[in-house]
Coordinates of C-alpha atoms in Angstrom, one line a residue:
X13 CA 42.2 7.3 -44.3
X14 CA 41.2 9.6 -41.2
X15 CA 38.2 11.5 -41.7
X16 CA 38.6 14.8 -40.2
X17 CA 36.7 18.1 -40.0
X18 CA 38.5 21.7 -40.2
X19 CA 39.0 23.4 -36.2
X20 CA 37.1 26.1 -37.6
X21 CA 34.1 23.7 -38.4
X22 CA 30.8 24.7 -36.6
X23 CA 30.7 22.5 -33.2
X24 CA 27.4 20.3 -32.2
X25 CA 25.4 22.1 -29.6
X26 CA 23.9 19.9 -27.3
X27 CA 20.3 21.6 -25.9
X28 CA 19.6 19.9 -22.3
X29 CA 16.7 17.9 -21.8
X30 CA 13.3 19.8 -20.2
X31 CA 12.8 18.7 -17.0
X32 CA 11.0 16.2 -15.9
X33 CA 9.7 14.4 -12.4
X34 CA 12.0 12.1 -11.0
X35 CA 10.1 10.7 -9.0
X36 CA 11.0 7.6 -7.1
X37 CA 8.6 4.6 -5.5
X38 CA 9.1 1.9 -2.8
X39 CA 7.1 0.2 -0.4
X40 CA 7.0 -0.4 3.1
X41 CA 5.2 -1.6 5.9
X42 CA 5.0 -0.1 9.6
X43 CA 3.9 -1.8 13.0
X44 CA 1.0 0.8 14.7
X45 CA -0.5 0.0 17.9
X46 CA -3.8 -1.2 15.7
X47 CA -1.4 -3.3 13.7
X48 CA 0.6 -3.2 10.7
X49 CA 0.2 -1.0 7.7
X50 CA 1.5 -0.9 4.3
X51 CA 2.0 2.0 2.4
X52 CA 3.8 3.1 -0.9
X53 CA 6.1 6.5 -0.7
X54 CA 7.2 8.2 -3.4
X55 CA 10.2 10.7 -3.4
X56 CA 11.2 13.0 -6.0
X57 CA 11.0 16.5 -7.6
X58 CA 7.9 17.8 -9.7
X59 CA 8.3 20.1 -12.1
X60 CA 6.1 23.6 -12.1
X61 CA 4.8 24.8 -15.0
X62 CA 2.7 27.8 -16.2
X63 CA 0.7 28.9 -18.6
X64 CA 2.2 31.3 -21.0
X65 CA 0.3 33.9 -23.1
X66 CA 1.7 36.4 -25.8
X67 CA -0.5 39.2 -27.4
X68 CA -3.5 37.1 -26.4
X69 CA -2.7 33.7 -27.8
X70 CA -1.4 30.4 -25.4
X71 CA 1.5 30.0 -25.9
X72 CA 1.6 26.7 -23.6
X73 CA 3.4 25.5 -20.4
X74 CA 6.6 26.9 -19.5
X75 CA 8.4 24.9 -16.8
X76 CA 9.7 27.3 -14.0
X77 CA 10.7 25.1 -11.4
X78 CA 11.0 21.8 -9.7
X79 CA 9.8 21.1 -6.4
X80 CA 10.7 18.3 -4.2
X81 CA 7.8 15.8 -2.1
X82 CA 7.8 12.5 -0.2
X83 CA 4.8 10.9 -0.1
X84 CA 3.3 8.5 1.7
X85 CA 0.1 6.5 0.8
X86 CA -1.6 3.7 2.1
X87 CA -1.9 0.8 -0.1
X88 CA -5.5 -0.6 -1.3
X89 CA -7.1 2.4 0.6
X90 CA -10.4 4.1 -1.2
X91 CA -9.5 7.3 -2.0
X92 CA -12.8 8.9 -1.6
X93 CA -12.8 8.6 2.0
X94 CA -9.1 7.8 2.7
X95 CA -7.9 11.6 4.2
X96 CA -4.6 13.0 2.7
X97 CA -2.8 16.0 4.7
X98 CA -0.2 18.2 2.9
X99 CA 2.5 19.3 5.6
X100 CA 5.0 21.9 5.3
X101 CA 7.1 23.8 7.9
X102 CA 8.1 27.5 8.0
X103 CA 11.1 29.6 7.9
X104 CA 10.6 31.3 5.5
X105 CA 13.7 29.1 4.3
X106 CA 12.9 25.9 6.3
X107 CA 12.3 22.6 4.6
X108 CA 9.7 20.5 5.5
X109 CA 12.1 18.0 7.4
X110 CA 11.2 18.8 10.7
X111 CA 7.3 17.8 11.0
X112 CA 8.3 14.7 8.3
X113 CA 11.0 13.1 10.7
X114 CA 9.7 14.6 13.8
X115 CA 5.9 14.2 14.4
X116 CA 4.0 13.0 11.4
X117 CA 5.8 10.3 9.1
X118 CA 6.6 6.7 9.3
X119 CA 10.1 7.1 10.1
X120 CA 11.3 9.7 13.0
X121 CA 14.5 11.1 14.2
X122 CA 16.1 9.2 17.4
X123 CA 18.2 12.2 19.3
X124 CA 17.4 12.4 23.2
X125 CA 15.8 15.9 24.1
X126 CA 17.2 18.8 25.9
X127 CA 19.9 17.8 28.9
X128 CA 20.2 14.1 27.5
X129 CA 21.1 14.7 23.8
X130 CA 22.5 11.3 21.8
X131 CA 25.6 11.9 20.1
X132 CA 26.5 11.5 16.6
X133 CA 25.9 10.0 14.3
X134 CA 22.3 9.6 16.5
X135 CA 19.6 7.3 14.5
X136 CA 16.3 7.2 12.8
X137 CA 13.5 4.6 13.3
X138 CA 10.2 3.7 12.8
X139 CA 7.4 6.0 14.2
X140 CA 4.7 3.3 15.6
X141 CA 2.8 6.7 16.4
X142 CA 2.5 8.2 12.7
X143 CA -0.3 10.1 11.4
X144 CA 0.0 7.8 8.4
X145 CA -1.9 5.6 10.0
X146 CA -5.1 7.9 9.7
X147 CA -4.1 10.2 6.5
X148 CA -2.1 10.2 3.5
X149 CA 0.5 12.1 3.8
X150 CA 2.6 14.9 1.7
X151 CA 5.4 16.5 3.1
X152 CA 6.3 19.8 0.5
X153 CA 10.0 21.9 0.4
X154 CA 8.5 25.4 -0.8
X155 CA 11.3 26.5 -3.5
X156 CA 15.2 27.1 -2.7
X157 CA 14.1 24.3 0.4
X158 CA 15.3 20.7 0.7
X159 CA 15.9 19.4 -2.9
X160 CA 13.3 21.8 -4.6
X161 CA 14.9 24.9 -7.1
X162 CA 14.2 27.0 -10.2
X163 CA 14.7 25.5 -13.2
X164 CA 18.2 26.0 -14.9
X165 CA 18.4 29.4 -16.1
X166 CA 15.5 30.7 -13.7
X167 CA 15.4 33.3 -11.2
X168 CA 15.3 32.1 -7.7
X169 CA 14.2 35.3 -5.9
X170 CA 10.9 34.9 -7.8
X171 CA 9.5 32.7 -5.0
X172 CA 10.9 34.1 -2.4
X173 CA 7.9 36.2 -1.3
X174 CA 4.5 35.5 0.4
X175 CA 2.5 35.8 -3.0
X176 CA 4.9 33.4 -5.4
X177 CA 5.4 31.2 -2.3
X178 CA 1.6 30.6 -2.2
X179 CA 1.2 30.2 -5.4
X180 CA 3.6 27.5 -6.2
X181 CA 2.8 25.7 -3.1
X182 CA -1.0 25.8 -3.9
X183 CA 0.0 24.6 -7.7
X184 CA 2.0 21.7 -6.0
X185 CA -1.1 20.8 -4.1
X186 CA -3.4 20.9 -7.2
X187 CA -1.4 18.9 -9.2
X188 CA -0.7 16.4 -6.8
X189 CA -4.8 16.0 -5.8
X190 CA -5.3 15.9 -9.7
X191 CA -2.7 13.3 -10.5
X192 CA -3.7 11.1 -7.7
X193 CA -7.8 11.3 -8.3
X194 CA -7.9 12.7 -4.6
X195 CA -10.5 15.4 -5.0
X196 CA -13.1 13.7 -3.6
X197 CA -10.6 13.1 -0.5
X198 CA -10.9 14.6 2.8
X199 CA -7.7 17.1 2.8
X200 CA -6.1 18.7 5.8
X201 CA -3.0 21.3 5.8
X202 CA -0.3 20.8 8.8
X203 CA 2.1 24.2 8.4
X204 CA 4.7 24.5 11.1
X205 CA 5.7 28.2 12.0
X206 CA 5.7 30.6 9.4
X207 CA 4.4 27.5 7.7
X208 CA 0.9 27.9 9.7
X209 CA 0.5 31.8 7.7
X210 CA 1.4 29.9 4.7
X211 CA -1.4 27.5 5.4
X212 CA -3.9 29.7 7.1
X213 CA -3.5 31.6 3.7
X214 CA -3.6 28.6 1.6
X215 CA -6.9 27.5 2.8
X216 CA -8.6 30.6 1.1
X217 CA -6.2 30.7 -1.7
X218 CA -7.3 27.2 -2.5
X219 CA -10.8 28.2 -2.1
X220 CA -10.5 30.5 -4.1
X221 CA -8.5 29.7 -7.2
X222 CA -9.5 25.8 -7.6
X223 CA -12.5 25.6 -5.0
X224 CA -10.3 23.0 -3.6
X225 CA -11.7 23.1 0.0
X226 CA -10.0 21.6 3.1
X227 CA -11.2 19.9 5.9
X228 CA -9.0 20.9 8.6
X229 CA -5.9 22.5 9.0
X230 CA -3.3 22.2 11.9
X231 CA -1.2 25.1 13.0
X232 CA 1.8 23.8 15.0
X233 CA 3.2 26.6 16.9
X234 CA 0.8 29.4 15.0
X235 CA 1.6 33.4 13.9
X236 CA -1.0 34.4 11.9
X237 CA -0.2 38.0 12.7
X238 CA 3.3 39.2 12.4
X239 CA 2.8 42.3 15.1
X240 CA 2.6 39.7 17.6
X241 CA 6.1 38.9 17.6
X242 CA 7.4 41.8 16.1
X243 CA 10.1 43.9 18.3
X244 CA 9.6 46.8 16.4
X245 CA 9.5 50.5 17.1
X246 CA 6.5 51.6 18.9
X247 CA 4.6 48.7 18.9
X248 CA 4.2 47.4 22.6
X249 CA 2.1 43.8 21.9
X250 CA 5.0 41.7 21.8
X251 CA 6.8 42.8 24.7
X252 CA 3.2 41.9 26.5
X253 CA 2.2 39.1 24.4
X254 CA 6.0 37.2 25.6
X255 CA 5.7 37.9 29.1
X256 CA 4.0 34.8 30.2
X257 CA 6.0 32.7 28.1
X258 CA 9.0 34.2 29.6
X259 CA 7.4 33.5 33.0
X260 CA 7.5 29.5 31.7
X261 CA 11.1 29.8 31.1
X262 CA 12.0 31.1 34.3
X263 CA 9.7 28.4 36.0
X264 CA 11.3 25.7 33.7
X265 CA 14.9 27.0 34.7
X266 CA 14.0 26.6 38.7
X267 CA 13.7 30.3 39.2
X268 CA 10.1 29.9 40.4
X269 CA 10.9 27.2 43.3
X270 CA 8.4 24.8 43.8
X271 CA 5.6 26.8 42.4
X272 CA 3.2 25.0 39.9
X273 CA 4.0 26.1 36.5
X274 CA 0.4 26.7 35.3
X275 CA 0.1 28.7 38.8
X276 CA 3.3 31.1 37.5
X277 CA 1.9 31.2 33.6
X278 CA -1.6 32.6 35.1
X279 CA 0.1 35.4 37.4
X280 CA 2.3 35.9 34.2
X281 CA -1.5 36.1 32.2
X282 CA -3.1 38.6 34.5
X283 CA -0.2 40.8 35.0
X284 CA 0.5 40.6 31.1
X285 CA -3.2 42.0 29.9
X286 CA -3.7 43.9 32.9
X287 CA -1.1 46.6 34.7
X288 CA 1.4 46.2 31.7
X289 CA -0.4 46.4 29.0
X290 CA -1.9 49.3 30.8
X291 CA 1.8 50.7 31.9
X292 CA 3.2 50.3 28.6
X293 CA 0.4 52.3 27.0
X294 CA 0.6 55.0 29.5
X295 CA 4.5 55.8 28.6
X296 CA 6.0 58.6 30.5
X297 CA 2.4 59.5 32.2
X298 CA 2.6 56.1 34.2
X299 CA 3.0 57.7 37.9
X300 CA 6.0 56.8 39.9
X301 CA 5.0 54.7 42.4
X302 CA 3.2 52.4 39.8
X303 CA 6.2 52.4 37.2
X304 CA 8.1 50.8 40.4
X305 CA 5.5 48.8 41.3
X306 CA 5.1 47.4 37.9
X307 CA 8.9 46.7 37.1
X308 CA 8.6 44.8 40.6
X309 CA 6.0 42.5 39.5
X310 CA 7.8 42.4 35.9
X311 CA 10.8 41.0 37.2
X312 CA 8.9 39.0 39.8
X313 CA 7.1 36.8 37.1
X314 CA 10.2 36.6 34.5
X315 CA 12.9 35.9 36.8
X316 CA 15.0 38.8 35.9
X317 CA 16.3 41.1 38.2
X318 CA 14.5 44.5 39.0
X319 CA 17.3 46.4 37.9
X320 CA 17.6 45.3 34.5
X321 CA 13.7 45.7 34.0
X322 CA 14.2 49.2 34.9
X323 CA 17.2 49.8 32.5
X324 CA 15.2 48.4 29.9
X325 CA 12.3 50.4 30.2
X326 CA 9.9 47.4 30.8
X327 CA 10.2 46.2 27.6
X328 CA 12.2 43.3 27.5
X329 CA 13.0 42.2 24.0
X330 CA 12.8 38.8 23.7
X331 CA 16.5 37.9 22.3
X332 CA 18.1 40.0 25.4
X333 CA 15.7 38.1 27.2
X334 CA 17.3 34.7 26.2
X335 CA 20.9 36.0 26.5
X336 CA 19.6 37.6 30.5
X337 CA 18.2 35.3 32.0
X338 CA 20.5 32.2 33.2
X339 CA 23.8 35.0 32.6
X340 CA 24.7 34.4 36.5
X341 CA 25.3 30.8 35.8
X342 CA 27.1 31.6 32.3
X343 CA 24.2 30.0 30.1
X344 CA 22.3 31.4 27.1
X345 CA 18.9 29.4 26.3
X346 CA 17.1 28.4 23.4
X347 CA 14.9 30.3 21.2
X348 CA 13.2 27.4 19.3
X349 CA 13.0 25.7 22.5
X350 CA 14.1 27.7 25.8
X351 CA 14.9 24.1 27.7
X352 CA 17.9 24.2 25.5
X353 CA 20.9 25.6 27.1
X354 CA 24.5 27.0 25.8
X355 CA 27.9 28.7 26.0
X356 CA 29.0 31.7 24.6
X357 CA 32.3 33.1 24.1
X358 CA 32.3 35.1 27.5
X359 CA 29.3 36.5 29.3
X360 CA 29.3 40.1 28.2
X361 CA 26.7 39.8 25.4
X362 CA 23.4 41.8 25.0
X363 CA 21.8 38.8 22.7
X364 CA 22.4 35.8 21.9
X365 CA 25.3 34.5 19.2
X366 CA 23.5 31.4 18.3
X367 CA 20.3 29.6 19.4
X368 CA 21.6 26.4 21.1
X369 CA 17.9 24.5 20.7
X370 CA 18.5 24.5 17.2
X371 CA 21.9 23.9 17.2
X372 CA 20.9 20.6 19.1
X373 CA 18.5 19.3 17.0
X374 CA 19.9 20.4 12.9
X375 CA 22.3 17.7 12.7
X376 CA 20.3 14.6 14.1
X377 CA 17.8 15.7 11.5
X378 CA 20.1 15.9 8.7
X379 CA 21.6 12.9 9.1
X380 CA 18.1 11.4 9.5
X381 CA 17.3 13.0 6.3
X382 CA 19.7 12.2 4.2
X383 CA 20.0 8.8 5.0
X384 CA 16.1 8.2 5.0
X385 CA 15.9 9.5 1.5
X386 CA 18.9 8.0 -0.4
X387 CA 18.6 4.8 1.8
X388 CA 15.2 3.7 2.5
X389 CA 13.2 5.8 -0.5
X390 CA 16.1 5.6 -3.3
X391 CA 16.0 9.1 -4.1
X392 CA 19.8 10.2 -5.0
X393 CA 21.0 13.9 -5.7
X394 CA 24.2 15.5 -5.6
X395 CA 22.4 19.0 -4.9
X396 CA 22.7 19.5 -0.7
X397 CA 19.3 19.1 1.0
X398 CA 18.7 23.1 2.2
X399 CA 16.9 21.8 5.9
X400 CA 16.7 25.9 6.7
X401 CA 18.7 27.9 4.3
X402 CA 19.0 32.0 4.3
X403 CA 19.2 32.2 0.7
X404 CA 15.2 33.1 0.5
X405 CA 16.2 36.2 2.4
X406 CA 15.0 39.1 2.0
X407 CA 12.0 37.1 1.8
X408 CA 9.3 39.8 0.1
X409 CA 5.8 40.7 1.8
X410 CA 5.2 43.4 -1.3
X411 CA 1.6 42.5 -0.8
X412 CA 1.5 43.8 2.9
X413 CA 3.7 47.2 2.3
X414 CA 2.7 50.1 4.7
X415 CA 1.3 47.3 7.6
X416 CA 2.6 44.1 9.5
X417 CA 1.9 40.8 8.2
X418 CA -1.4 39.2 8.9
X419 CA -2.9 36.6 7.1
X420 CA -6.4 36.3 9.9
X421 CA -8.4 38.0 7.5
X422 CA -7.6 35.2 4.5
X423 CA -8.0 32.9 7.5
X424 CA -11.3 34.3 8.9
X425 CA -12.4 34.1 5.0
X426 CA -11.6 30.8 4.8
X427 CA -13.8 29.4 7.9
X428 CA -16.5 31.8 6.8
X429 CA -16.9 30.7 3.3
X430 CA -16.4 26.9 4.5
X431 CA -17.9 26.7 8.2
X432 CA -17.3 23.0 8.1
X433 CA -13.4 23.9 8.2
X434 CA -12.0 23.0 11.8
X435 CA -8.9 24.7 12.8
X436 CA -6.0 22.9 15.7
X437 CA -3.7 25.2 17.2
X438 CA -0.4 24.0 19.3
X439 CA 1.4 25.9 21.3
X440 CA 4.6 25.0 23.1
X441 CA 5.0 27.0 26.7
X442 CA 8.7 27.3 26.2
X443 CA 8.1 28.5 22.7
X444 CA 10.6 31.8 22.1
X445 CA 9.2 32.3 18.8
X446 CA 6.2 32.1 18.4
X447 CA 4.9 32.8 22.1
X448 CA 1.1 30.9 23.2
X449 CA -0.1 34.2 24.2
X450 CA 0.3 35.7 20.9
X451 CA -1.9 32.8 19.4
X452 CA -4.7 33.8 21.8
X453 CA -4.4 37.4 21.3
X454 CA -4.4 36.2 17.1
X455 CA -7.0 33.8 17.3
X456 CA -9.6 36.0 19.5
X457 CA -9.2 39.1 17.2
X458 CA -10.4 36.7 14.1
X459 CA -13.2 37.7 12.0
X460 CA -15.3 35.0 12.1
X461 CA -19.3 34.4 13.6
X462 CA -19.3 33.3 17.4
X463 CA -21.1 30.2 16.3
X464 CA -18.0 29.1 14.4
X465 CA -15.2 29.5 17.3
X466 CA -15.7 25.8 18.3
X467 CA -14.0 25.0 15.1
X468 CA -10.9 26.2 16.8
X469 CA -9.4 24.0 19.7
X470 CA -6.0 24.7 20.8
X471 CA -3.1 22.7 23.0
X472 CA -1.1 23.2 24.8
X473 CA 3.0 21.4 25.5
X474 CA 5.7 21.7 27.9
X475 CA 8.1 22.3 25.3
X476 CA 9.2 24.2 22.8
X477 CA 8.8 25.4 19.0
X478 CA 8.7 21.8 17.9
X479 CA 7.1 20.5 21.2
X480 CA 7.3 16.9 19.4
X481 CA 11.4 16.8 20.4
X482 CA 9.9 16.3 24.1
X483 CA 9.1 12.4 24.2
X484 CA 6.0 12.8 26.4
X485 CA 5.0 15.8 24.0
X486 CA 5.0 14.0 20.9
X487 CA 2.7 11.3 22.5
X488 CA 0.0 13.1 23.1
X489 CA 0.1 15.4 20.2
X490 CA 0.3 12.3 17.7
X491 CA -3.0 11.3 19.1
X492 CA -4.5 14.6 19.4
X493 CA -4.1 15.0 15.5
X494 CA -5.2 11.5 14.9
X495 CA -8.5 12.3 16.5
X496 CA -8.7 15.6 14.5
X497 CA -8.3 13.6 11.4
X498 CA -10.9 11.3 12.4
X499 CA -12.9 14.3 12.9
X500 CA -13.1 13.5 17.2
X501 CA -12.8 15.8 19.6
X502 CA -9.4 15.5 21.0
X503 CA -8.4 12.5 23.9
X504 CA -8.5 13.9 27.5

C-alpha cells in the first residue's frame, strides 16, 4: 500500500541556512631574496553583522552581508611585533585585485607592459619581491566587489556610499584584528585610488570608533580631495593641477625631443602655479597680449597645438586631452596609464571611447585571479569575481552635499591625534587620474603642525595609475614600502 498525501496538503518550507564564513586555508612557501618563507592564506567570505535594537532592548546580530578577503600570514611569526597591512584599491567599484596580483602579494600577474603586452591567456607567478615578506597581509573587496555581496534578501545600494563603505570596511578590519589576536600588531593601510580617501578616512574612523590606531598608511596614486580632479563648472584647479602631468605625456610620446623629462615637468610646474593659475583666475580681464602669450606657453609644455588651446579657452579638460593629443598619428592614450596607446573607430572624436591602459591590463588580471583563487587557494564560487564593476554607481557622498569630496580634514585628524602615524604617497608621472600635482597641492593644504610633515614622504614613478605594471617601477616601489614597514627611511 502507497502512502500518499492529498495535492492540496500544506508543502514543507525549507528556510535557508544563515550565512556563514567560508573561509578556505592552504599553505605555501615563497623564495625572497633573504630566503624562503612560509606562510598560510586563507580565502573566503566573512559575514557582517550588526547589532540590532528595538524600543531600547538588543535585539542581537543581524547578518547584512558577506565580504570577501585573502589573507596571507606568515607561519610561526609573533604576532605582537609581526606587522599586518590591510590593502584595498578604489573605484569606487574596484576590487582589491590589482594591488594583490600587482604589487604586494606572493603571487603576481605576468603580462608585459605598455608596447610589449603578452597575449592570452598571459600567466601568474611568484612575486620574489612581496611585501609578505615584511607584513601580514589582507587584501579586502569593499561590498558589490570581487566575491563580496549583501546577504540574500539585502539591499545592495546600502553600501554604496562613502559612509556605509567605511563602515563595513572598518568592521571587516575589526573583526579580522580581533579574531586573529593582532591588536597588539603593528598595522598599516595600503588604499589604491579612490581607495587612498577610503584609507585616509579610515585611519580616523578607526581611531575613533575602536581606538584601533595604525602605524602607517600608503596612498598609491592619492586624491584626498575630489576638487583636484574635478572638471567641473567654475572650478579652475584641475585644469592647472593636470598641466604638468600632461607635459609628462607629451615628453613620454616624443613630443618634447630630447629634452630631460624632469627638465619639461619643471617648466610644466612653474608655468602651472604661476602665469595660468594667474590667467585662469583673471578670466576675460586677462590682457590680450598675455592671453596669447599664455596659450603659447600652454601649448608649448603639453604638446598640443596653439590653436586648439585657444578654442578651448585654456582649459583643457583632461579626457579631450587624451583623445588630442597623438590624433595626427590616429592614437588615443591611456587614462590609467597614458603610455598606453589605442584605436578608435575614426578620428573625429572629442574624448575618448574607451581607456586602452585598462583595456590592456583587465584581462591578464582576471585570468590571474581567477585561477589564483580556485587553483592555488581552493576557494570555488559560481558568483563572477566583479574586478571593477559599475553597479555601485551612483555611488552616494550624502555626507559631503553642498561641497566637493575631501577627506584631508579626517586625514589631518588622524596624524594629529596619532603623531607617530607616517603617511607614503606614490605618484605615477603619466598618471591621467589622479595627476602628482594634485597630491602636492592636497597634501600642502593639510591641517596638520609643521613638525609633523616629515611623516609624509612621497615618490615618485615613470608610469602610470598603477606604476607597478612598469617592471623597473614595481622594483623600486616594493622596496620602498618594505622599508616603510620596517619603519626606514626609504632606499636611495
Amino acid at each position: 500500500m502507497t502512502d500518499s498525501k492529498p495535492a492540496n496538503e500544506e508543502k514543507e518550507t525549507r528556510t535557508p541556512a544563515p550565512p556563514s564564513d567560508d573561509l578556505t586555508e592552504t599553505h605555501h612557501t615563497l623564495a625572497t631574496p633573504a630566503g624562503e618563507i612560509r606562510y598560510t592564506a586563507s580565502a573566503g567570505r566573512v559575514v557582517l553583522r550588526e547589532q540590532v535594537h528595538e524600543d531600547g532592548h538588543f535585539k542581537g546580530l543581524e547578518a547584512k552581508a558577506e565580504m570577501f578577503i585573502t589573507a596571507y600570514t606568515l607561519d610561526g611569526a609573533d604576532p605582537t611585533v609581526r606587522p599586518v597591512t590591510f590593502a584595498f584599491n578604489g573605484g569606487p567599484g574596484s576590487s582589491s585585485v590589482w594591488l594583490h596580483l600587482g604589487l604586494l602579494g606572493p603571487r603576481r600577474v605576468l603580462m608585459g607592459d605598455a608596447g610589449s603586452l603578452a597575449p592570452p591567456p598571459y600567466g601568474i607567478g611568484d612575486n620574489a619581491e612581496s611585501l609578505l615578506a615584511h607584513t601580514d597581509l589582507v587584501f579586502i573587496d569593499p561590498v558589490s566587489t570581487g566575491y563580496s555581496r549583501v546577504v540574500t534578501g539585502g539591499k545592495a545600494s546600502e553600501y554604496h556610499g562613502f559612509k556605509r563603505d567605511l563602515e563595513s570596511v572598518g568592521e571587516l578590519i575589526r573583526l579580522w584584528t580581533s579574531r586573529n589576536g593582532r591588536w597588539l600588531s603593528p598595522k598599516y593601510l595600503a588604499g589604491e585610488s579612490y581607495g587612498t580617501v577610503r584609507a585616509s578616512a579610515l585611519a580616523t574612523y578607526l581611531q575613533r570608533e575602536f581606538g584601533l590606531f595604525c602605524n602607517g598608511i600608503m596612498l598609491i596614486s592619492s586624491v584626498i580631495d575630489m576638487g583636484t580632479i574635478r572638471f567641473t563648472e567654475g572650478n579652475d584647479l584641475p585644469h592647472v593641477l593636470f598641466l604638468p602631468t600632461y607635459a609628462a605625456l607629451a615628453h613620454y610620446h616624443g613630443l618634447h625631443g630630447s629634452r630631460p623629462l624632469r627638465e619639461v615637468i619643471d617648466e610644466a610646474v612653474a608655468v602651472a602655479a604661476g602665469p595660468y593659475l594667474q590667467g585662469l583666475a583673471s578670466g576675460s580681464r586677462l590682457p590680450g597680449a598675455d592671453r596669447a602669450d599664455l596659450i603659447r606657453r600652454v601649448a608649448g609644455v603639453t604638446g598640443l597645438a596653439e590653436d586648439y588651446v585657444r578654442r578651448v579657452n585654456l582649459r583643457i579638460e583632461h579626457m579631450r586631452f587624451f583623445r588630442e593629443l597623438l590624433r595626427h598619428r590616429g592614437r588615443v592614450i591611456g587614462r590609467l596609464d597614458g603610455r598606453f596607446t589605442g584605436y578608435e573607430p575614426d578620428d573625429g572624436g572629442e574624448k575618448p571611447s574607451d581607456d586602452p591602459s585598462n583595456v590592456a591590463i583587465r584581462g591578464p588580471y582576471a585570468a590571474a585571479l581567477n585561477h589564483h583563487v580556485r587553483v592555488d587557494l581552493g576557494y570555488s564560487s559560481d558568483l563572477p569575481y566583479e574586478l571593477l564593476t559599475g553597479r555601485v554607481q551612483p555611488w552616494s557622498y550624502t555626507e559631503f552635499e553642498g561641497r566637493h569630496v575631501s577627506v584631508s580634514s579626517m586625514l589631518g585628524e588622524a596624524m594629529r591625534h596619532n603623531p607617530h602615524l607616517r603617511v607614503y604617497v606614490a605618484c605615477g608621472y603619466y598618471d591621467g587620474a589622479t595627476p602628482f600635482f594634485g597630491a602636492e597641492h592636497a597634501f600642502a593644504h593639510l591641517d596638520i603642525p609643521d613638525e609633523l610633515r616629515s611623516n609624509i614622504s612621497f615618490e615618485y614613478y615613470e608610469a602610470g595609475h598603477m606604476m607597478y605594471v612598469h617592471e623597473p617601477s614595481r622594483l623600486r616601489q616594493s622596496a620602498t614600502l618594505a622599508a616603510f614597514v620596517g619603519g626606514s627611511a626609504p632606499p636611495a
